[in-house]
């Protein structure tokens, strides 16, 4: 059986990792959108130093966003524990890993647009396609799986489950037709992380009180 101290630390780990991931990913998406706008190659050909700098900063943030996302995903799974449904858990893990791979691929494509000006237009289009068409749709599947697990185990309140399904639908069907819609994923991650952290902090004094009562019994 999982020790009580581990059960108390897991919500904090998931909450903190999710918040850091949401901030890093949100900042990276904003910088990439500003640095590689549709219809322009200023950042790719180096003619606009501000856009070039924005893309370079985003490329520095993406690896750390991926690392904290993996930590966030692992902490969420540890919180579910043995109660997880294997089918949903497989979708949860698979979509999360493919999301990270697609995110890293988009960052690599954006980096090639900076380092090789002759292929700047291709690199820009490839980066945005990976980000908006593939990474965000895997993010939608991850949200669906997480919301399903949270609903079944009553880890998420009803409003958070509804928010998750709505966010997943927008990411799944919006795609590149709605610029900046990618920010929905870090926003959802931030809301979930704050909820998990708040619930974990409330549970800690309650558990300590119960331990004290049982010790005096």
Coordinates of C-alpha atoms in Angstrom, one line a residue:
X1 CA 0.0 0.0 0.0
X2 CA 1.3 3.5 -0.9
X3 CA 2.6 5.4 2.2
X4 CA 0.5 8.3 3.4
X5 CA 3.4 10.7 3.0
X6 CA 3.7 9.7 -0.7
X7 CA 0.0 10.2 -1.2
X8 CA 0.2 13.7 0.2
X9 CA 3.2 14.7 -1.8
X10 CA 1.8 13.5 -5.2
X11 CA -0.8 16.2 -5.5
X12 CA 1.8 18.9 -4.8
X13 CA 4.2 17.4 -7.4
X14 CA 1.4 17.2 -10.0
X15 CA 0.2 20.7 -9.3
X16 CA 3.6 22.4 -9.3
X17 CA 4.8 20.6 -12.4
X18 CA 1.6 21.4 -14.2
X19 CA 1.8 25.1 -13.4
X20 CA 5.4 25.3 -14.5
X21 CA 4.5 23.4 -17.7
X22 CA 1.5 25.7 -18.5
X23 CA 3.6 28.9 -18.0
X24 CA 6.5 27.6 -20.2
X25 CA 4.3 26.2 -22.9
X26 CA 2.1 29.3 -23.0
X27 CA 5.1 31.6 -23.2
X28 CA 6.6 29.4 -26.0
X29 CA 3.4 29.4 -28.0
X30 CA 3.1 33.2 -27.8
X31 CA 6.7 33.7 -28.8
X32 CA 6.5 31.3 -31.7
X33 CA 3.2 32.9 -32.9
X34 CA 4.9 36.4 -32.8
X35 CA 8.1 35.2 -34.3
X36 CA 6.7 33.1 -37.1
X37 CA 3.4 34.8 -38.1
X38 CA 1.4 33.3 -41.0
X39 CA 2.3 34.8 -44.3
X40 CA 5.7 36.1 -43.3
X41 CA 9.2 34.9 -43.1
X42 CA 10.9 37.8 -41.3
X43 CA 12.1 35.7 -38.5
X44 CA 13.3 33.0 -40.8
X45 CA 15.4 35.2 -43.0
X46 CA 16.8 37.2 -40.1
X47 CA 15.5 40.6 -41.4
X48 CA 13.6 41.2 -38.1
X49 CA 15.9 40.7 -35.1
X50 CA 13.0 41.0 -32.6
X51 CA 11.1 38.1 -34.2
X52 CA 14.3 36.1 -34.5
X53 CA 15.0 36.6 -30.8
X54 CA 11.4 35.6 -29.9
X55 CA 11.7 32.3 -31.7
X56 CA 15.1 31.6 -30.1
X57 CA 13.7 32.2 -26.6
X58 CA 10.8 29.9 -27.4
X59 CA 13.1 27.2 -28.6
X60 CA 14.9 27.4 -25.2
X61 CA 11.7 27.1 -23.3
X62 CA 10.2 24.1 -25.2
X63 CA 12.6 21.4 -23.8
X64 CA 11.8 22.4 -20.3
X65 CA 8.1 22.5 -21.0
X66 CA 8.3 19.0 -22.3
X67 CA 10.2 17.8 -19.1
X68 CA 7.7 19.4 -16.8
X69 CA 4.8 17.9 -18.8
X70 CA 6.3 14.4 -18.4
X71 CA 6.6 15.1 -14.7
X72 CA 3.0 16.4 -14.6
X73 CA 1.8 13.3 -16.5
X74 CA 3.7 10.9 -14.2
X75 CA 2.4 12.6 -11.1
X76 CA -1.2 12.5 -12.3
X77 CA -0.8 8.8 -13.0
X78 CA 0.7 8.1 -9.6
X79 CA -2.2 9.9 -8.1
X80 CA -4.7 7.6 -9.8
X81 CA -2.7 4.5 -8.8
X82 CA -4.2 1.1 -9.1
X83 CA -7.7 2.4 -9.8
X84 CA -6.8 3.5 -13.4
X85 CA -8.6 1.9 -16.3
X86 CA -6.0 0.2 -18.5
X87 CA -7.6 1.3 -21.8
X88 CA -8.0 5.0 -20.8
X89 CA -4.6 4.9 -19.1
X90 CA -3.0 3.7 -22.4
X91 CA -4.6 6.5 -24.3
X92 CA -3.5 8.9 -21.6
X93 CA 0.1 7.8 -21.8
X94 CA 0.2 7.4 -25.5
X95 CA -1.3 10.8 -26.3
X96 CA 0.9 12.5 -23.8
X97 CA 4.1 11.0 -25.3
X98 CA 3.1 11.8 -28.9
X99 CA 2.3 15.3 -27.8
X100 CA 5.8 15.8 -26.4
X101 CA 7.3 14.3 -29.6
X102 CA 5.3 16.5 -31.8
X103 CA 6.1 19.6 -29.7
X104 CA 9.8 18.8 -29.9
X105 CA 9.5 18.2 -33.7
X106 CA 7.8 21.6 -34.1
X107 CA 10.6 23.3 -32.1
X108 CA 13.3 21.5 -34.3
X109 CA 11.5 22.7 -37.5
X110 CA 11.3 26.3 -36.1
X111 CA 15.0 26.1 -35.3
X112 CA 15.8 25.0 -38.8
X113 CA 13.9 28.0 -40.2
X114 CA 16.3 30.2 -38.2
X115 CA 19.5 28.4 -39.0
X116 CA 18.8 27.8 -42.7
X117 CA 17.3 30.9 -44.3
X118 CA 17.0 29.2 -47.7
X119 CA 14.5 26.8 -46.3
X120 CA 12.9 29.3 -43.9
X121 CA 9.4 29.2 -45.5
X122 CA 9.3 25.4 -45.4
X123 CA 10.6 25.3 -41.8
X124 CA 8.0 27.9 -40.7
X125 CA 5.1 26.0 -42.3
X126 CA 6.4 22.7 -41.0
X127 CA 6.7 24.0 -37.4
X128 CA 3.2 25.5 -37.4
X129 CA 1.7 22.4 -38.9
X130 CA 3.3 20.1 -36.3
X131 CA 2.2 22.5 -33.5
X132 CA -1.4 23.2 -34.6
X133 CA -2.4 20.1 -36.5
X134 CA -0.6 17.3 -34.7
X135 CA 0.6 18.4 -31.2
X136 CA -2.6 20.1 -30.3
X137 CA -4.8 17.2 -31.5
X138 CA -2.8 14.9 -29.3
X139 CA -3.2 17.4 -26.5
X140 CA -7.0 17.2 -27.1
X141 CA -6.9 13.4 -26.7
X142 CA -4.8 13.8 -23.6
X143 CA -7.4 16.2 -22.2
X144 CA -10.2 13.8 -23.0
X145 CA -8.4 10.9 -21.3
X146 CA -7.5 13.0 -18.3
X147 CA -11.1 14.3 -17.9
X148 CA -12.5 10.8 -18.3
X149 CA -10.2 9.4 -15.6
X150 CA -10.9 12.4 -13.3
X151 CA -14.7 12.0 -13.8
X152 CA -14.8 8.3 -13.2
X153 CA -12.7 8.5 -10.1
X154 CA -14.4 11.7 -9.0
X155 CA -11.0 13.4 -8.8
X156 CA -12.3 16.3 -10.9
X157 CA -15.4 18.3 -10.0
X158 CA -18.2 18.3 -12.7
X159 CA -17.3 21.8 -13.9
X160 CA -13.7 20.8 -14.5
X161 CA -14.7 17.7 -16.4
X162 CA -17.0 19.8 -18.6
X163 CA -14.2 22.4 -19.2
X164 CA -11.9 19.5 -20.2
X165 CA -14.3 18.1 -22.8
X166 CA -15.0 21.5 -24.2
X167 CA -11.3 22.3 -24.4
X168 CA -10.6 19.0 -26.1
X169 CA -13.3 19.5 -28.7
X170 CA -12.0 23.0 -29.6
X171 CA -8.4 21.7 -29.9
X172 CA -9.5 18.7 -31.9
X173 CA -11.5 20.5 -34.5
X174 CA -10.1 24.1 -34.5
X175 CA -6.7 23.3 -35.8
X176 CA -4.8 26.0 -37.8
X177 CA -8.1 27.6 -38.8
X178 CA -8.2 29.4 -35.4
X179 CA -4.8 31.0 -34.6
X180 CA -3.9 31.2 -30.9
X181 CA -6.3 28.4 -30.1
X182 CA -3.2 26.4 -28.9
X183 CA -3.2 28.4 -25.7
X184 CA -6.3 26.5 -24.6
X185 CA -4.0 23.5 -23.6
X186 CA -1.7 25.4 -21.2
X187 CA -4.8 27.2 -19.9
X188 CA -6.5 23.9 -19.1
X189 CA -3.3 22.5 -17.6
X190 CA -3.0 25.5 -15.4
X191 CA -6.6 25.2 -14.1
X192 CA -6.2 21.5 -13.4
X193 CA -2.9 22.0 -11.7
X194 CA -4.3 24.8 -9.4
X195 CA -7.2 22.6 -8.6
X196 CA -5.0 19.6 -7.7
X197 CA -2.7 21.7 -5.7
X198 CA -5.6 23.3 -3.8
X199 CA -7.2 20.0 -3.0
X200 CA -3.8 18.5 -1.9
X201 CA -3.2 21.4 0.4
X202 CA -6.6 21.1 2.0
X203 CA -6.2 17.3 2.4
X204 CA -2.9 17.7 4.2
X205 CA -4.1 19.2 7.4
X206 CA -7.1 16.9 7.4
X207 CA -4.8 13.9 7.1
X208 CA -2.6 15.2 9.9
X209 CA -5.6 15.7 12.1
X210 CA -6.8 12.2 11.5
X211 CA -3.3 10.8 12.2
X212 CA -3.2 12.7 15.5
X213 CA -6.7 11.4 16.5
X214 CA -5.8 7.9 15.7
X215 CA -2.5 8.2 17.6
X216 CA -4.3 9.3 20.8
X217 CA -7.0 6.6 20.5

